[in-house]
Amino acid sequence: MAESVVLLDFWASDFAQRVRIALAEKGVEFEDKEQEDLFKNKSPLLLQSNPVHKKIPVLIHNGRPICESLIIVQYIDEVWTDGSPLMPKDPYQRANARFWADYVDKKVYPSGIAILKNKGEAKEAAKKEFIACLKLLEGELKEKPFFGGDCFGLVDIALIPFSGWFYIHKTNGYFNVEEECPTLMGWVKRCMERESVSKTLPDRRKLYDFVESMWKKSETQ
Ligand code: GS8
């Protein structure tokens, strides 16, 4: 029986982009179920597949749902073993990769959201925090091509979707990541040379317009 791979997706979601990049790295074909009204009217399939968080992405593999993007990426790596691995072999390196991917979720994502959400002092503090996080990541990257060394893997997949925000920050005159973190920007360019990434990340102008309209809408509600 042919296997079934379905992704509950939303085009602008950084978390869903991680899953699409991992599937592309492994050459896995999947059915993409875009969630048309993710925030106001969740599909019955989403509610049934992720009853705990009710969020995308959800990967439904042969009828069984897997939730949480970083867990899904690691699942993909374990199930589809052809192609280059996304996790290091060594247990210490694996733990380290999980640590930094978790850091992206716990620090980079919240400070990035706080820039968009806040005004005044809180916005300024969030900008500082976001740049400090990126600089810390730059220190971890050092001179390596990718976070795990020569191989593109979990931490790269966790972080690269957020590079779409850099354009938003620059366009809004907040800061220029290219100037603040040149080494990290070199890594962004390297990641973008991979088809899995360049074909997955949305057009930055389209993303900009979407994010701006989202926050404007939330301000008026
Ligand atoms: C986050 C998923 C998430 O926030 C992961 O998969 O890594 N920790 C999770 N998904 C958002 C879309 S992206 O902003 C979502 O589904 N939001 C719907 C909602 O909040 O109702």
Tab-separated table of N, CA, C and O and ligand atoms in Angstrom, residues 13 15 38-39 42 55-57 68-69, ligand 1:
chain	number	residue	atom	x	y	z
A	13	SER	N	3.385	30.317	7.928
A	13	SER	CA	3.856	29.828	9.235
A	13	SER	C	5.312	29.383	9.179
A	13	SER	O	5.685	28.483	8.420
A	15	PHE	N	6.722	27.739	11.443
A	15	PHE	CA	6.793	26.379	11.971
A	15	PHE	C	6.463	25.351	10.883
A	15	PHE	O	7.105	24.310	10.789
A	38	LEU	N	-7.199	29.666	9.572
A	38	LEU	CA	-6.506	29.042	10.702
A	38	LEU	C	-6.856	29.652	12.053
A	38	LEU	O	-6.934	28.965	13.062
A	39	PHE	N	-7.036	30.964	12.079
A	39	PHE	CA	-7.185	31.616	13.380
A	39	PHE	C	-8.646	31.688	13.862
A	39	PHE	O	-8.902	31.678	15.052
A	42	LYS	N	-11.054	26.792	12.631
A	42	LYS	CA	-10.136	25.674	12.415
A	42	LYS	C	-10.871	24.489	11.798
A	42	LYS	O	-12.023	24.219	12.163
A	55	LYS	N	-3.049	23.602	16.717
A	55	LYS	CA	-2.201	24.434	15.864
A	55	LYS	C	-1.601	23.613	14.736
A	55	LYS	O	-1.428	22.392	14.876
A	56	ILE	N	-1.283	24.308	13.659
A	56	ILE	CA	-0.489	23.682	12.607
A	56	ILE	C	0.970	23.974	12.940
A	56	ILE	O	1.234	24.908	13.710
A	57	PRO	N	1.923	23.235	12.425
A	57	PRO	CA	1.770	22.127	11.486
A	57	PRO	C	1.423	20.819	12.199
A	57	PRO	O	1.823	20.599	13.326
A	68	GLU	N	3.836	19.456	16.606
A	68	GLU	CA	4.998	20.249	17.046
A	68	GLU	C	6.145	20.120	16.027
A	68	GLU	O	6.732	19.048	15.849
A	69	SER	N	6.462	21.273	15.415
A	69	SER	CA	7.375	21.265	14.265
A	69	SER	C	8.724	20.593	14.528
A	69	SER	O	9.205	19.825	13.705
B	1	GS8	C1	3.938	26.272	17.252
B	1	GS8	C2	2.895	26.154	16.148
B	1	GS8	C3	2.124	27.455	15.943
B	1	GS8	O1	2.280	28.443	16.665
B	1	GS8	C4	5.277	24.212	16.655
B	1	GS8	O2	4.687	23.536	15.793
B	1	GS8	O3	6.512	24.271	16.715
B	1	GS8	N1	5.250	25.117	18.889
B	1	GS8	C5	4.436	24.930	17.718
B	1	GS8	N2	1.246	27.448	14.905
B	1	GS8	C6	0.427	28.606	14.616
B	1	GS8	C7	0.682	29.056	13.190
B	1	GS8	S1	2.254	29.793	13.019
B	1	GS8	O4	2.164	31.122	13.841
B	1	GS8	C8	-1.052	28.223	14.710
B	1	GS8	O5	-1.452	27.161	14.302
B	1	GS8	N3	-1.852	29.146	15.235
B	1	GS8	C9	-3.255	28.994	15.342
B	1	GS8	C10	-3.778	29.570	16.613
B	1	GS8	O6	-2.991	30.095	17.410
B	1	GS8	O7	-4.980	29.494	16.812
